[in-house]
Amino acid sequence: MNAWWREAVLYQVYPRSFADSDGDGIGDLPGVIARLGHIHELGADAVWLSPFYPSPLADHGYDISDYEAVDPVYGTLADFDELVRQAHGLGMRVLIDLVMNHTSAEHPWFADSRASRTSPRRDWYIWADPRERGGVPNNWLSAFETCGPAWTLDERTGQCYLHSFTPGQPDLNWRNPEVRAAMQKVWRFWLDRGVDGFRVDVAHRLLKDARLRDNPAELAHARRHVSHPGLRMRNLDLPETQEVLRELRRTLDSYGGPGGERVALGEVPISDDRRLAAYFGGDGLHTAFHVAFWEQPWRAAAFRETVDGLAVLTRPGALPTYALATHDISRAATRFGAGPRLRVAATMALTLRGVPCVYYGDEIGMADVPPRAGRALDVDGRDGTRAPLRWDAGSSGFTTGQPWLPLGPAEVNVAAQREDPGSLLSLYRRLIALRRASPALRAGDYRSVEAGPDVFAYVRSAPGERMLVALNFSARLVSFTPRALPADGRAELSTGRRLTGTRVSLAPLTLAPDEGLVVRLEEPS
Ligand code: GLC
Ligand code: MG
């Protein structure tokens, strides 16, 4: 039997913005519990929760001040346990965010570390002397433009600490065995509470050059991974990182029995697939987001190239995770435009070979909601993609209070789309149901098909079943004749008006403008 996650559809909940149960304008865990039915009806197999731990919000929860608690704004540990219990009761798994590259600057470990040069936990973080005349220790940059260098001078001890993100997120020193042991305890804390796995935050950053050498001059401008022939960055993507990921994997494996495998989904923001491919499908991370996938412009050839490219680079049997957006990435409706393209994009994300992950609100076509002028909250301009979900048109259903970020337009809401068979939400449900029912789509092989510049087409095949997926990225009628396929098939699903079950000629195949189509190919008898 395939491990559950290999055939799963994931759903990302950003807890602050999903559903607010107590009227403070901030989504919370009881809110998620109350809305689990929506995720279940959609057909998702697992929920990934972005951080809900105590946090001073330098980076909206990705700065954690206590790894073994729930921030009171989101509820209690009892609420978390109840969420896991109810999700499991519905047959869904729960993944949580594991942020272990850095803690919050307000974590007691860091308080201890910064207290003096001889603190017991001094070496839990990465400290270095400033260069002469107050300069930073080396040329590494924070991932965020607004944060400048990756170092901040701590006056008290006259040394700088490393922070790959905001100064409120000091990087842990993973070369220190005590740090590893402390984090291992965190993994176990949540695994013992029944979580089915982790989404591993910036998994490629855990280790840094032990001598803190400068990045090569050609890469000195890089805030995130940049490839350069013959050169490697020294503050991320180090080979030793795999040791930590393997240790995590061994721990996960020690919990998971048959059917109960605990999974590590990597967030590895590397756009170069040659490097990304090294991170998953081996004895470390099970899977990782295909980062280049959400960076493509709306062009069939661009998506085909990136999907095919990663497929040839990955280890045998490895599966990437495909998302159209996350809490860091502008929404599909904003990048591609609301309308028929969203239907084509959904068809693609839910029929590729990999693990689809739906970002909350994408199933109703939410677009980014820019913050009001002067009211931006995020350090890196990501408020837009994190707008609260509108459950209904009237009072929004998100909160009875003042939402922490502005809501999007009232028309884009769950209730309006629920009963409408032509809605995007209904299409998502149909796609997920089709995937679940089809061995070829759920677990089959993948091979792209030559289909001209406007169409991304591929065949998914499993023993006894073959499906052709053809996605028209243009607003024109397009015809092409896929090679080495039967002369016809039956429509399983179209994003346009074509009816399910109707015969589809493949010689040639004509797609309506902006049509995404799944065709069942008759097996030669
Ligand atoms: C990951 C998170 C992002 C966060 C960063 C630092 O990229 O997805 O939201 O800002 O890590 O933790
Ligand atoms: Mg609340």
Coordinates of C-alpha atoms in Angstrom, one line a residue, residues 9-15 17-18 38 42 48 50 62 289 294 322-332 335 349-350 356-368 382-389 404-405 428:
V9 CA -4.5 16.4 -1.0
L10 CA -3.3 19.0 1.5
Y11 CA -5.0 22.1 2.6
Q12 CA -3.1 25.0 4.2
V13 CA -4.8 26.9 7.0
Y14 CA -3.3 30.2 8.0
P15 CA -4.9 30.2 11.5
S17 CA -7.2 34.4 8.8
F18 CA -9.3 31.3 8.6
H38 CA -15.5 22.8 4.8
L42 CA -13.6 19.9 -0.2
W48 CA -1.4 22.0 7.4
S50 CA 0.7 27.6 9.9
Y62 CA 7.3 32.4 12.4
F289 CA 7.2 22.3 -2.4
W294 CA 4.6 29.1 -8.2
Y322 CA 2.4 21.5 -5.8
A323 CA 0.8 24.7 -4.5
L324 CA -0.5 27.6 -6.5
A325 CA 0.1 29.9 -3.5
T326 CA 1.0 30.1 0.2
H327 CA 1.0 32.7 2.9
D328 CA 4.3 34.0 1.3
I329 CA 3.2 33.9 -2.3
S330 CA 0.7 36.2 -4.0
R331 CA -2.5 34.4 -4.8
A332 CA -3.3 32.7 -8.1
R335 CA -1.0 36.5 -10.5
A349 CA -2.4 21.6 -9.6
L350 CA -4.8 18.8 -8.8
P356 CA -1.4 19.0 -4.2
C357 CA -1.7 21.6 -1.5
V358 CA -4.6 24.1 -1.6
Y359 CA -4.0 27.4 0.1
Y360 CA -7.1 28.4 2.0
G361 CA -9.3 30.7 0.0
D362 CA -7.8 29.7 -3.4
E363 CA -10.8 27.3 -3.7
I364 CA -13.1 30.3 -4.0
G365 CA -10.7 32.4 -6.1
M366 CA -9.7 35.0 -3.5
A367 CA -7.3 37.6 -4.7
D368 CA -4.7 39.5 -2.7
R382 CA 2.8 39.7 2.3
D383 CA -0.3 41.0 4.0
G384 CA -2.3 40.8 0.7
T385 CA -2.2 37.0 0.4
R386 CA -3.2 36.6 4.0
A387 CA -6.6 38.3 4.0
P388 CA -9.3 36.7 6.2
L389 CA -11.5 34.1 4.5
W404 CA -7.0 42.0 11.8
L405 CA -6.5 42.5 8.1
Y428 CA -12.2 22.1 -6.7

